[in-house]
PDB file of C-alpha atoms in Angstrom:
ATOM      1  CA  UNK A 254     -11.710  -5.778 -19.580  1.00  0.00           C
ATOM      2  CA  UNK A 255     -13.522  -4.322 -16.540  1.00  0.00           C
ATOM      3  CA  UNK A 256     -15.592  -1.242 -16.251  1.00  0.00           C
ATOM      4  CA  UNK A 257     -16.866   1.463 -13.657  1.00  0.00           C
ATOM      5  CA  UNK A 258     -20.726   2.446 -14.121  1.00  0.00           C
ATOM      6  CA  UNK A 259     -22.650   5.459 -12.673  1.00  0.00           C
ATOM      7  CA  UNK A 260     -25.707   7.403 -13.335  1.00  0.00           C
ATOM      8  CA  UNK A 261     -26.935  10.613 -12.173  1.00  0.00           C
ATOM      9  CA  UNK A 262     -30.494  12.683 -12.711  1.00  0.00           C
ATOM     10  CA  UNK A 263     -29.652  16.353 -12.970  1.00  0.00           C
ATOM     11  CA  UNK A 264     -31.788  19.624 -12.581  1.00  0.00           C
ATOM     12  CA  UNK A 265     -30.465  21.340 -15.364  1.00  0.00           C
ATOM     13  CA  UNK A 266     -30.031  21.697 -19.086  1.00  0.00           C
ATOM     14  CA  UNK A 267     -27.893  19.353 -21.330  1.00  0.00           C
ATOM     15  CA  UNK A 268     -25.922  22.790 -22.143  1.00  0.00           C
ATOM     16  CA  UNK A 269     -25.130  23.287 -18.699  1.00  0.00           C
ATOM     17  CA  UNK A 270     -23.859  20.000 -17.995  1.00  0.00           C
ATOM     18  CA  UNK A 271     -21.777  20.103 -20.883  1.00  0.00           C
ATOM     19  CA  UNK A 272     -19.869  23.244 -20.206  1.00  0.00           C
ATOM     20  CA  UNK A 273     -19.086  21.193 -16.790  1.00  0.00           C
ATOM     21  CA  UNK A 274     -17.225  18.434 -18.564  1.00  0.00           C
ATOM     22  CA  UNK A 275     -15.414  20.605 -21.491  1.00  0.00           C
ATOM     23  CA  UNK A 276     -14.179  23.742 -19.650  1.00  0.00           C
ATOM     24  CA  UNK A 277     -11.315  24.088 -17.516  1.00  0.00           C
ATOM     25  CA  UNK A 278     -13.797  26.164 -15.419  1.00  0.00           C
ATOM     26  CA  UNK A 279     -16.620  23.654 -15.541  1.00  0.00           C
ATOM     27  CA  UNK A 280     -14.415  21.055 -14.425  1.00  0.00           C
ATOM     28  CA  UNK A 281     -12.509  22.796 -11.758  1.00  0.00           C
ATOM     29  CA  UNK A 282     -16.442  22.385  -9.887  1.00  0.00           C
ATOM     30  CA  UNK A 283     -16.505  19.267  -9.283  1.00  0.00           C
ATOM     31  CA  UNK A 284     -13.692  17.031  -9.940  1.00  0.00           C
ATOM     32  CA  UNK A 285      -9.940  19.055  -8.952  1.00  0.00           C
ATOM     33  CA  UNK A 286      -9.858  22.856  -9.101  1.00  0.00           C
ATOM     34  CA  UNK A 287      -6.132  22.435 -10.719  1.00  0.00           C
ATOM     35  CA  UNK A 288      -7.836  21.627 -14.251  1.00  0.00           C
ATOM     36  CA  UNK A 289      -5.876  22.795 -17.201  1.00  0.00           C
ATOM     37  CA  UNK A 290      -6.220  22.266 -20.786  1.00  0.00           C
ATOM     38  CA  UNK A 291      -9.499  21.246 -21.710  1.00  0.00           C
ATOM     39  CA  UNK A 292     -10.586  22.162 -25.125  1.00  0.00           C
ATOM     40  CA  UNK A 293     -11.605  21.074 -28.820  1.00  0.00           C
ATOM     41  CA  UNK A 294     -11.149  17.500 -29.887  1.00  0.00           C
ATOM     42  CA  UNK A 295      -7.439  16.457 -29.649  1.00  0.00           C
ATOM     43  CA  UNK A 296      -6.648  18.986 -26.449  1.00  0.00           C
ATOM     44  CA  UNK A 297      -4.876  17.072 -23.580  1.00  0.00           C
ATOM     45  CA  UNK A 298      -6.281  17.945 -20.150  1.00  0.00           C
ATOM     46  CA  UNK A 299      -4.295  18.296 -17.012  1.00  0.00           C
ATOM     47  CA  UNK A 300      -6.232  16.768 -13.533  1.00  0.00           C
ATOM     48  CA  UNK A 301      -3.986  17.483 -11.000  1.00  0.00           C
ATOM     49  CA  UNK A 302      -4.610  16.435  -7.154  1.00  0.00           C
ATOM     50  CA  UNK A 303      -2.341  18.103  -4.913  1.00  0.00           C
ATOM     51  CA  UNK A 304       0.813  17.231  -7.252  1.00  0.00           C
ATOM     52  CA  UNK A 305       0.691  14.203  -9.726  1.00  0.00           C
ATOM     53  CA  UNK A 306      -3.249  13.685 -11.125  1.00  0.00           C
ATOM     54  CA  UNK A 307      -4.247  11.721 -14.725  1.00  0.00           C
ATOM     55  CA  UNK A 308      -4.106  13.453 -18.370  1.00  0.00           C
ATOM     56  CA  UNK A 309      -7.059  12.813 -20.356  1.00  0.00           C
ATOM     57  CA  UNK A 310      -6.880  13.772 -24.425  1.00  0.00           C
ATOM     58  CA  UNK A 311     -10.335  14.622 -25.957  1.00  0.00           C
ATOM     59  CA  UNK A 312     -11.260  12.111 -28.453  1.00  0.00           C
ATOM     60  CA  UNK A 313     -15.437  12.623 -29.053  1.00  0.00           C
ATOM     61  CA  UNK A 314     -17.406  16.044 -28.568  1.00  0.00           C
ATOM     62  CA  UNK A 315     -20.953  16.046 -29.510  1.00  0.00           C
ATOM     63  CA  UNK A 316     -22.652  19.415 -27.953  1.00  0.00           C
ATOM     64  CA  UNK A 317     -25.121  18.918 -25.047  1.00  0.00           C
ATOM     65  CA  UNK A 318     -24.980  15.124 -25.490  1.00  0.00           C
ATOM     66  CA  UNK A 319     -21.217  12.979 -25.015  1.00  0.00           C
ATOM     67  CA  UNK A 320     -17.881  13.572 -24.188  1.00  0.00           C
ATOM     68  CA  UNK A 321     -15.617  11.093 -24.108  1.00  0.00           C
ATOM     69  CA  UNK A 322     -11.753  11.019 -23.420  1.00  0.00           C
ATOM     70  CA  UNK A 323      -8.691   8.646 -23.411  1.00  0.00           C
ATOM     71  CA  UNK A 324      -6.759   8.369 -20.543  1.00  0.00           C
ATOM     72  CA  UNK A 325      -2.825   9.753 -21.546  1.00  0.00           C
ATOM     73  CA  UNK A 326       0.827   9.132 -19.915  1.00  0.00           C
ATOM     74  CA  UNK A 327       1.265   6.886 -17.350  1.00  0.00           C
ATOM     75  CA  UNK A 328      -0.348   7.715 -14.467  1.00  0.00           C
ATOM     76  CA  UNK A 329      -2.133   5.890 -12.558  1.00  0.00           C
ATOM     77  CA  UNK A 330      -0.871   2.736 -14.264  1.00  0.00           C
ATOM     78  CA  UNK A 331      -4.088   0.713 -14.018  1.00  0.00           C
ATOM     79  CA  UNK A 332      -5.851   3.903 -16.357  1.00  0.00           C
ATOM     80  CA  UNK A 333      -3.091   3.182 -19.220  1.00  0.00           C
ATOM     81  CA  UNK A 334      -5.367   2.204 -22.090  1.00  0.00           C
ATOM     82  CA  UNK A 335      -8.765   3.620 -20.281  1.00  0.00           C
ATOM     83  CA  UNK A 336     -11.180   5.633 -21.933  1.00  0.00           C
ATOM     84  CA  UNK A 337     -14.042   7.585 -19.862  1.00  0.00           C
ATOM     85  CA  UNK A 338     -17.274   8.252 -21.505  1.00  0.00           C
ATOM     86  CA  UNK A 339     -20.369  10.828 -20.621  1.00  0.00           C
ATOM     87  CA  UNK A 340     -23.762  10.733 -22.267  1.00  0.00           C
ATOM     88  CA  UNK A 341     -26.165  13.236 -21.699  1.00  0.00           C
ATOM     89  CA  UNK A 342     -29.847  12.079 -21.985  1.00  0.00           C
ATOM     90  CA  UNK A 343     -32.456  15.417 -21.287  1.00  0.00           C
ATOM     91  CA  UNK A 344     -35.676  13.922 -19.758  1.00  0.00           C
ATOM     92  CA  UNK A 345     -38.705  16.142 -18.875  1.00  0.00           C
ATOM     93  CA  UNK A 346     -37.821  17.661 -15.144  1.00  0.00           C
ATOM     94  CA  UNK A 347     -34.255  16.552 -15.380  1.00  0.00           C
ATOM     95  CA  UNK A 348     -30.997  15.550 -17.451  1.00  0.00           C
ATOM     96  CA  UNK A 349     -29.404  11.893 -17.464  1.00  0.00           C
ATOM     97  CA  UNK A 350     -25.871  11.281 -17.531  1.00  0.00           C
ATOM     98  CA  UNK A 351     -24.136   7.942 -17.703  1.00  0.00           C
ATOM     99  CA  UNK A 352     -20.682   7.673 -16.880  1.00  0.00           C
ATOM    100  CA  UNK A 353     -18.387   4.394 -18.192  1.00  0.00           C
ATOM    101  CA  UNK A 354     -14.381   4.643 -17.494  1.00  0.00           C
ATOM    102  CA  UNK A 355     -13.935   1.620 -19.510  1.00  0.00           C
ATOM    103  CA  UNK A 356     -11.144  -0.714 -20.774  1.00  0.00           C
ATOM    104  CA  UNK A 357      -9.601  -1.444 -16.977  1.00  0.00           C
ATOM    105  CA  UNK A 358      -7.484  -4.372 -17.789  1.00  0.00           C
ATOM    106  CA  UNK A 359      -8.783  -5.922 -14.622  1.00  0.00           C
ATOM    107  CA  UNK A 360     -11.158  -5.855 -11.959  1.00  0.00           C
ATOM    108  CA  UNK A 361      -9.213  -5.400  -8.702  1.00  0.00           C
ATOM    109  CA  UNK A 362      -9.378  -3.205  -5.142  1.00  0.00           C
ATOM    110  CA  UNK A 363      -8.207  -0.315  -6.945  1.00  0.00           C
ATOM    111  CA  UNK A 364     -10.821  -0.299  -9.577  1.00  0.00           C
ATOM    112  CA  UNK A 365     -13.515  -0.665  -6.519  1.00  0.00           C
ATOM    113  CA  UNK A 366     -11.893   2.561  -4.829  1.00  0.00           C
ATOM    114  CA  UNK A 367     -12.306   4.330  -7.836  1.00  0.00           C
ATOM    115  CA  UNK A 368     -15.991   3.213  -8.450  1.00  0.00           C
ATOM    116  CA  UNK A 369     -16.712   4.962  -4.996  1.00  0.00           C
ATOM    117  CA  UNK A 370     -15.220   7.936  -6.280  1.00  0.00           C
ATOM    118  CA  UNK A 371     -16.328   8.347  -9.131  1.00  0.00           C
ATOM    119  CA  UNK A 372     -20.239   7.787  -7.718  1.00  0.00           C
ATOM    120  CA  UNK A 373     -18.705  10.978  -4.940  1.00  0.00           C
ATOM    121  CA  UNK A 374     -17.972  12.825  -8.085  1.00  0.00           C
ATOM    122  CA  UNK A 375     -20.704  12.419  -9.784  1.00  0.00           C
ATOM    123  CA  UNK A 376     -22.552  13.525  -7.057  1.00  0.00           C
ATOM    124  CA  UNK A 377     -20.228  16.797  -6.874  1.00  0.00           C
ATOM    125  CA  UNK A 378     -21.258  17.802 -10.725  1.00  0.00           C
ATOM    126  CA  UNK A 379     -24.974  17.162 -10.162  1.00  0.00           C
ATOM    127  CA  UNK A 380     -24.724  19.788  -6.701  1.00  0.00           C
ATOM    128  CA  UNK A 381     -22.719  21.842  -9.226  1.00  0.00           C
ATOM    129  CA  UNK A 382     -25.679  22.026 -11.413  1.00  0.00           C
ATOM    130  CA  UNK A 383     -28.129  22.189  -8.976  1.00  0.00           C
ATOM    131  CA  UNK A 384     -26.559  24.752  -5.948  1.00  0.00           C
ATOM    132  CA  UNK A 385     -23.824  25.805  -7.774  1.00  0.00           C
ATOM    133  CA  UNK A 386     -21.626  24.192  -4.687  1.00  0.00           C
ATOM    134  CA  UNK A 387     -20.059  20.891  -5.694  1.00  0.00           C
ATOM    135  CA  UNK A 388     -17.240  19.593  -3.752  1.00  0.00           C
ATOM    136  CA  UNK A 389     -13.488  19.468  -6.003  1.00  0.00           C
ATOM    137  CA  UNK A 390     -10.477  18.089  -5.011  1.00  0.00           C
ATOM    138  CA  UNK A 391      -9.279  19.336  -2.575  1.00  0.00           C
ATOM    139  CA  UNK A 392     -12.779  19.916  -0.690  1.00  0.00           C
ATOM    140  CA  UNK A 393     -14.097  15.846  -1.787  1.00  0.00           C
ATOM    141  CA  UNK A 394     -15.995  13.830   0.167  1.00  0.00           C
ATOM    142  CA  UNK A 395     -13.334  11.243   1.396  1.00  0.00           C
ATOM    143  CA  UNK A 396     -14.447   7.528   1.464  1.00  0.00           C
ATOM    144  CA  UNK A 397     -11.460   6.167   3.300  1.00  0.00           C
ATOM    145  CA  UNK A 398     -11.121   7.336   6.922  1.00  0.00           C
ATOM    146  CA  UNK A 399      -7.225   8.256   6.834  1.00  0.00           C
ATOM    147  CA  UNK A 400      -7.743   9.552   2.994  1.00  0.00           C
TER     148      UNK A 400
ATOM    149  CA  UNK B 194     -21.191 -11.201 -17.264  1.00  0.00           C
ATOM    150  CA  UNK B 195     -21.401  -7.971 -15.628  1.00  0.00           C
ATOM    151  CA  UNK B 196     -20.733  -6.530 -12.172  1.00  0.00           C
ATOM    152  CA  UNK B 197     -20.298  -3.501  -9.454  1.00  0.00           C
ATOM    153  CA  UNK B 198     -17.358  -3.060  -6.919  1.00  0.00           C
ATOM    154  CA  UNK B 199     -16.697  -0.263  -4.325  1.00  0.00           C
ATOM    155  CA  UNK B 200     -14.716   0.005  -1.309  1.00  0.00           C
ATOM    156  CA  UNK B 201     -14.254   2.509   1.491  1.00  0.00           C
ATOM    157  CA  UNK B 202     -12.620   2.474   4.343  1.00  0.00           C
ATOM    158  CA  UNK B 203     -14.498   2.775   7.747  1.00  0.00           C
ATOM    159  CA  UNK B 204     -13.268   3.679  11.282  1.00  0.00           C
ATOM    160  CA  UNK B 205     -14.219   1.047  13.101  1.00  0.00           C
ATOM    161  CA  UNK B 206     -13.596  -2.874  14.040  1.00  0.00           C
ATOM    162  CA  UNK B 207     -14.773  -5.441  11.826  1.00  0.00           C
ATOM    163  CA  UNK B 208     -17.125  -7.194  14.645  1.00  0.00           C
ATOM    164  CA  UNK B 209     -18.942  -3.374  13.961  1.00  0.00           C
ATOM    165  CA  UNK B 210     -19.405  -3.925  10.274  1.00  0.00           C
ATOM    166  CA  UNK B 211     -20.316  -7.701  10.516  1.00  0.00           C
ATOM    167  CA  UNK B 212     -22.759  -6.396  12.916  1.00  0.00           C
ATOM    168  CA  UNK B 213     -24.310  -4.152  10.351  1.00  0.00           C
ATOM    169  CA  UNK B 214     -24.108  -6.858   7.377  1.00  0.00           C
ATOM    170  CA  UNK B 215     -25.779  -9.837   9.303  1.00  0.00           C
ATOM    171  CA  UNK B 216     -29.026  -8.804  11.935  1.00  0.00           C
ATOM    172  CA  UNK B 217     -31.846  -6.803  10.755  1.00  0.00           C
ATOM    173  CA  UNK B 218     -30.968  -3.936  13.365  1.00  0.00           C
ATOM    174  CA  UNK B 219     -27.274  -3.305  11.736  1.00  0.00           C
ATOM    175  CA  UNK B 220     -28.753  -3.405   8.038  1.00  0.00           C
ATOM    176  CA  UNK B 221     -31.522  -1.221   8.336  1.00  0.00           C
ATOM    177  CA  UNK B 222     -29.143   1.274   9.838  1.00  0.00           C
ATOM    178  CA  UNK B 223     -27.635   1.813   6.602  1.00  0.00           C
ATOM    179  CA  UNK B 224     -29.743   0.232   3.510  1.00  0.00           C
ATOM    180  CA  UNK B 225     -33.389   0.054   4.361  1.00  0.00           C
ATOM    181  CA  UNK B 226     -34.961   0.665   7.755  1.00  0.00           C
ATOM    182  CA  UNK B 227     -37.722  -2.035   6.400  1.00  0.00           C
ATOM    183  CA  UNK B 228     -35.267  -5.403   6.768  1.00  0.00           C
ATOM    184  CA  UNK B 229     -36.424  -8.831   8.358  1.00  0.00           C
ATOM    185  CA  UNK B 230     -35.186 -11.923   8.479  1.00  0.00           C
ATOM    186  CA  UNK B 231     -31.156 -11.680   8.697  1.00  0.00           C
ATOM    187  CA  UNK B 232     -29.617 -14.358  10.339  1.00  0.00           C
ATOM    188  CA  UNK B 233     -27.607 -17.531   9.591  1.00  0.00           C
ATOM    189  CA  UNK B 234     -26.358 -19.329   6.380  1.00  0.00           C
ATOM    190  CA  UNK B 235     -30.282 -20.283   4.659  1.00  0.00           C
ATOM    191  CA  UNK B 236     -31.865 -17.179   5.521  1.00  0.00           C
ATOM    192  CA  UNK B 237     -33.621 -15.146   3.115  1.00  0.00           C
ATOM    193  CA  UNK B 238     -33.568 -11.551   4.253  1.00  0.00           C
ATOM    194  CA  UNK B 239     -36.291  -9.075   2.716  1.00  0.00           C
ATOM    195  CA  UNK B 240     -35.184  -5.446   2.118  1.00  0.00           C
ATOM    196  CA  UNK B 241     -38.230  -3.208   1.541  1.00  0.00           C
ATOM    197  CA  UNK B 242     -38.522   0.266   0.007  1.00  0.00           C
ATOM    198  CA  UNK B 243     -41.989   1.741   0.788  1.00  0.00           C
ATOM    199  CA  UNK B 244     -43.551  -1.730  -0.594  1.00  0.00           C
ATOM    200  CA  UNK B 245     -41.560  -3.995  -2.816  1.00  0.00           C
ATOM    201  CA  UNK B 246     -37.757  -4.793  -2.650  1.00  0.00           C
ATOM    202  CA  UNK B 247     -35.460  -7.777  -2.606  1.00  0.00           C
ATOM    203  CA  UNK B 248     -34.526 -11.067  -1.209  1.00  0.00           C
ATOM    204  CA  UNK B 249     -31.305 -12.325  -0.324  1.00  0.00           C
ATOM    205  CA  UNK B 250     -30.455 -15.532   1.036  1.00  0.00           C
ATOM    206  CA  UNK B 251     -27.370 -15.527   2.987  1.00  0.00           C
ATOM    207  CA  UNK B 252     -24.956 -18.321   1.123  1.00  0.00           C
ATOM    208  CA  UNK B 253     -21.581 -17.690   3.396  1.00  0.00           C
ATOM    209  CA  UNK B 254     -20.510 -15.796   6.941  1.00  0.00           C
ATOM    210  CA  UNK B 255     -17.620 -15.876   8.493  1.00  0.00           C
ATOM    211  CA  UNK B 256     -17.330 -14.008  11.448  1.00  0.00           C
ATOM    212  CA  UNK B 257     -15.927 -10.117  10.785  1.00  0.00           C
ATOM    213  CA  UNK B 258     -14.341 -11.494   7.129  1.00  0.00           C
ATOM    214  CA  UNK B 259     -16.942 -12.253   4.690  1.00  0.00           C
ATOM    215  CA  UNK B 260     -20.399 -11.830   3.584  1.00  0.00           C
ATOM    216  CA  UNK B 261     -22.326 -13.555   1.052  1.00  0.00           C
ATOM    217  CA  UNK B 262     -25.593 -13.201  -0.122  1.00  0.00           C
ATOM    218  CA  UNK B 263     -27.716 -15.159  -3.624  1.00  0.00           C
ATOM    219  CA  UNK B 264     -30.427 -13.136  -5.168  1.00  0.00           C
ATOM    220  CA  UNK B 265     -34.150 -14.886  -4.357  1.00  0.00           C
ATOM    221  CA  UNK B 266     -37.463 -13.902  -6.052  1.00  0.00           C
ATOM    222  CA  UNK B 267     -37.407 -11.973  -8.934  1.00  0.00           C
ATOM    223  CA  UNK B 268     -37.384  -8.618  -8.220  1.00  0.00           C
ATOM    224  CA  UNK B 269     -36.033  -6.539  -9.536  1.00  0.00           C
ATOM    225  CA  UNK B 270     -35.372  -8.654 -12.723  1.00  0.00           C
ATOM    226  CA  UNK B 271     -31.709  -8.032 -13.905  1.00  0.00           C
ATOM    227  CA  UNK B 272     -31.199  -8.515 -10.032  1.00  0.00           C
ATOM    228  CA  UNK B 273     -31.897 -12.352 -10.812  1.00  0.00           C
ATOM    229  CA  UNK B 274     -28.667 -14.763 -10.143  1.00  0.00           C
ATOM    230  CA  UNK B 275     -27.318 -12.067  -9.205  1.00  0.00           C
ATOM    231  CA  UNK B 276     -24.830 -12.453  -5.493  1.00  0.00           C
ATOM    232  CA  UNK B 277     -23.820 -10.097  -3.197  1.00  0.00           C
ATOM    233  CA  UNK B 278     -20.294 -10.223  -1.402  1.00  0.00           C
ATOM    234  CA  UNK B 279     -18.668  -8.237   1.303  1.00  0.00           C
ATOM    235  CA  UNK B 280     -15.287  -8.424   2.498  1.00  0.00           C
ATOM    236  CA  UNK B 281     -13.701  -6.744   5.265  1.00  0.00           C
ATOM    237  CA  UNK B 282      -9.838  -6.525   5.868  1.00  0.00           C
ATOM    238  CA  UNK B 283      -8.396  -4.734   8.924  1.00  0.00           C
ATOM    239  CA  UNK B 284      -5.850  -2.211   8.973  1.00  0.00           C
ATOM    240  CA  UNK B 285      -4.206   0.118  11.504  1.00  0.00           C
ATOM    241  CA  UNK B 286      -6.470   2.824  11.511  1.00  0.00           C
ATOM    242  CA  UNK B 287      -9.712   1.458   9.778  1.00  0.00           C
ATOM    243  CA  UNK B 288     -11.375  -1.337   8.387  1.00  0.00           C
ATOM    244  CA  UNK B 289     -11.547  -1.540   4.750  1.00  0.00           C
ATOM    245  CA  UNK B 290     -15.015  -2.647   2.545  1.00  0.00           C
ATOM    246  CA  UNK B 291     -14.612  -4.116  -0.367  1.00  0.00           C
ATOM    247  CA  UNK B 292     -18.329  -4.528  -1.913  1.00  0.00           C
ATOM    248  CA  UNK B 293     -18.959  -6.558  -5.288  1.00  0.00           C
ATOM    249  CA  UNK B 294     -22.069  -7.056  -6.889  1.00  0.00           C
ATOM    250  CA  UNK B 295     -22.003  -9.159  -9.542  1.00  0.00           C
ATOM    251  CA  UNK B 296     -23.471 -12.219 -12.434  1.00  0.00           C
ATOM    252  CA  UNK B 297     -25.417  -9.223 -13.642  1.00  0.00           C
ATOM    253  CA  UNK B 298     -26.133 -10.141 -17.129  1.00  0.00           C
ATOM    254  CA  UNK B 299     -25.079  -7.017 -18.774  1.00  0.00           C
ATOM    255  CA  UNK B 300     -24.052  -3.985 -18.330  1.00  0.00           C
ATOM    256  CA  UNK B 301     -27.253  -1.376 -18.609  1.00  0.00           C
ATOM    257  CA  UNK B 302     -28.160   2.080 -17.314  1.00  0.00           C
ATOM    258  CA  UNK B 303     -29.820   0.028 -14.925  1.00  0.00           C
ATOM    259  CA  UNK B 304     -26.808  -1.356 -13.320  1.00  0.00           C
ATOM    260  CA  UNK B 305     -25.266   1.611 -13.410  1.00  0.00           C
ATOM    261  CA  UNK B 306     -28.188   3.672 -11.156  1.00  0.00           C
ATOM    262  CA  UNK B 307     -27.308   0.891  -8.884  1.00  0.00           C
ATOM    263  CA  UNK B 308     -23.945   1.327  -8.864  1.00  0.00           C
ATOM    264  CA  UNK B 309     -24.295   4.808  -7.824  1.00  0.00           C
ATOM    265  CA  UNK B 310     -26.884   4.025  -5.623  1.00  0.00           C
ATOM    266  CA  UNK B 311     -24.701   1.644  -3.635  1.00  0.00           C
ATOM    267  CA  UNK B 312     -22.021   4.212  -3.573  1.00  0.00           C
ATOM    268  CA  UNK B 313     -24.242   5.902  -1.826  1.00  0.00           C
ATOM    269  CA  UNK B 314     -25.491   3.215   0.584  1.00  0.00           C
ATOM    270  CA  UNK B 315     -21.719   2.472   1.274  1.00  0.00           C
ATOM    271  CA  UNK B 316     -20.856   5.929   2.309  1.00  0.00           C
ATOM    272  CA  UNK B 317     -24.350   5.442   4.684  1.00  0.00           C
ATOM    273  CA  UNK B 318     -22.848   2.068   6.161  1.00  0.00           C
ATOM    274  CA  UNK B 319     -19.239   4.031   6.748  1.00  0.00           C
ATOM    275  CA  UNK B 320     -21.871   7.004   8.673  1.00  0.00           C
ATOM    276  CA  UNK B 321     -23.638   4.390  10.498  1.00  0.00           C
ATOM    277  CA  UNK B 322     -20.440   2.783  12.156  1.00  0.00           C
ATOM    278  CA  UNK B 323     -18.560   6.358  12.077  1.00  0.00           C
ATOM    279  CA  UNK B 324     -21.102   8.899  13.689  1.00  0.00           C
ATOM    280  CA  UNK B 325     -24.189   6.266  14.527  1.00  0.00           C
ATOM    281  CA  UNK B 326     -26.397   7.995  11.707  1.00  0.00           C
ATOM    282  CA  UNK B 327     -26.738   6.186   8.333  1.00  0.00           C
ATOM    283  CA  UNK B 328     -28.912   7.488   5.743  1.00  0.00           C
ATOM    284  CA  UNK B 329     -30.958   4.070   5.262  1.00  0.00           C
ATOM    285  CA  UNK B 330     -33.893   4.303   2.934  1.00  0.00           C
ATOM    286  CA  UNK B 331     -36.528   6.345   3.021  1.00  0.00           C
ATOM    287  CA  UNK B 332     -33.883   8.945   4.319  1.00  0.00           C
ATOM    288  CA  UNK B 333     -31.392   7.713   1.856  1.00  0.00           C
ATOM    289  CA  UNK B 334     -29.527  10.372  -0.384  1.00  0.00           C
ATOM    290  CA  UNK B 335     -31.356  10.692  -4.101  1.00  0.00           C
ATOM    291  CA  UNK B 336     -28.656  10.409  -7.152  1.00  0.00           C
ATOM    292  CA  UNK B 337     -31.830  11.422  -9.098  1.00  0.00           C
ATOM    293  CA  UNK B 338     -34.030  14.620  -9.068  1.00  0.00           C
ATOM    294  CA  UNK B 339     -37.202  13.437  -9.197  1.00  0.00           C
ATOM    295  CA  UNK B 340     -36.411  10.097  -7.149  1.00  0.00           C
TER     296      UNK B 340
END
């Protein structure tokens, strides 16, 4: 199984992070402003991108510290089976977070797109945090030039 | 063994990007403005970040295709027998990156700061060919606060 990697140093509390990754309104900042469903363990959350977008169930919540989902239905193909993970680490001036979407079931060109993105939206929840401007879908950074 | 991928895609011909992966005057327009030594298959280029930094010794080229480079030294440590590849593929309107680095050996926080942090040094290779103004180190983009 193949995995994507990221991590991020945040200005800004654990608690404030974690509203960003378990509200529809926290996660309409920085990854797709067409969030929908996000909730308790077991809720099924809607990402939508201009139409079709991945469904991610809720399978761990531990407040101010990980979140972790399972990638639901079919779409994209390649996520069937995927789980993403965040941990939350509070240092002194700043809070880690390490990102895994984990259990790819292989390493391919698709995978490596995704990597890039996921580093762009990373960087969209940590100027979330920190200016209270990140950059959702539809205002993301593109990383191919005809995206 | 572990490993990083990303891939964007860049306007701009591949004889650009080769440029930028192979002579010290392309690479530190996008990684580190403190490289020497880039040249043919055998050399050991030195990437340096306000004092220490790696070696790579280039292992393959071929002209506006492919990239290789084999960790030297030992810095930084999970760095060691570690390779670099970059692979560039043409299409209509852009040229597409695809960026691996892998024989890490393990996944760690470590690797995946790095992965973000090449993210990041990606998006300042697509700038460099795209606009003419990379973000190479030390005016490269921090993915922590207190970089």
């Amino acid at each position: 199984m193949a995995e994507i990697k990221h991590r991020v140093g945040i200005k800004g509390s654990a608690a404030e992070i974690f509203q960003r990754l378990t509200t529809d309104s926290g996660l309409s900042t920085w990854w797709t402003r067409d969030t929908q469903g996000a909730g308790s363990v077991g809720s099924i959350i809607e990402f939508r991108f201009g139409g079709g977008g991945p469904d991610f169930e809720v399978i761990e919540l531990i407040p101010d510290q990980r979140v972790r989902w399972r990638h639901s239905g079919e779409m994209p193909g390649d996520w069937m089976g995927s789980e993403i993970l965040f941990e939350l680490k509070p240092e002194e001036k700043q809070t880690i977070v390490v990102f895994s979407h984990y259990n790819w079931p292989q390493s391919s060109d698709f995978l490596a797109h995704c990597s890039t993105k996921w580093a762009i939206f990373m960087m969209s929840l940590k100027a979330s945090v920190e200016t209270g401007a990140g950059k959702p879908f539809p205002d993301d950074v593109h990383i191919d030039f005809d995206e």
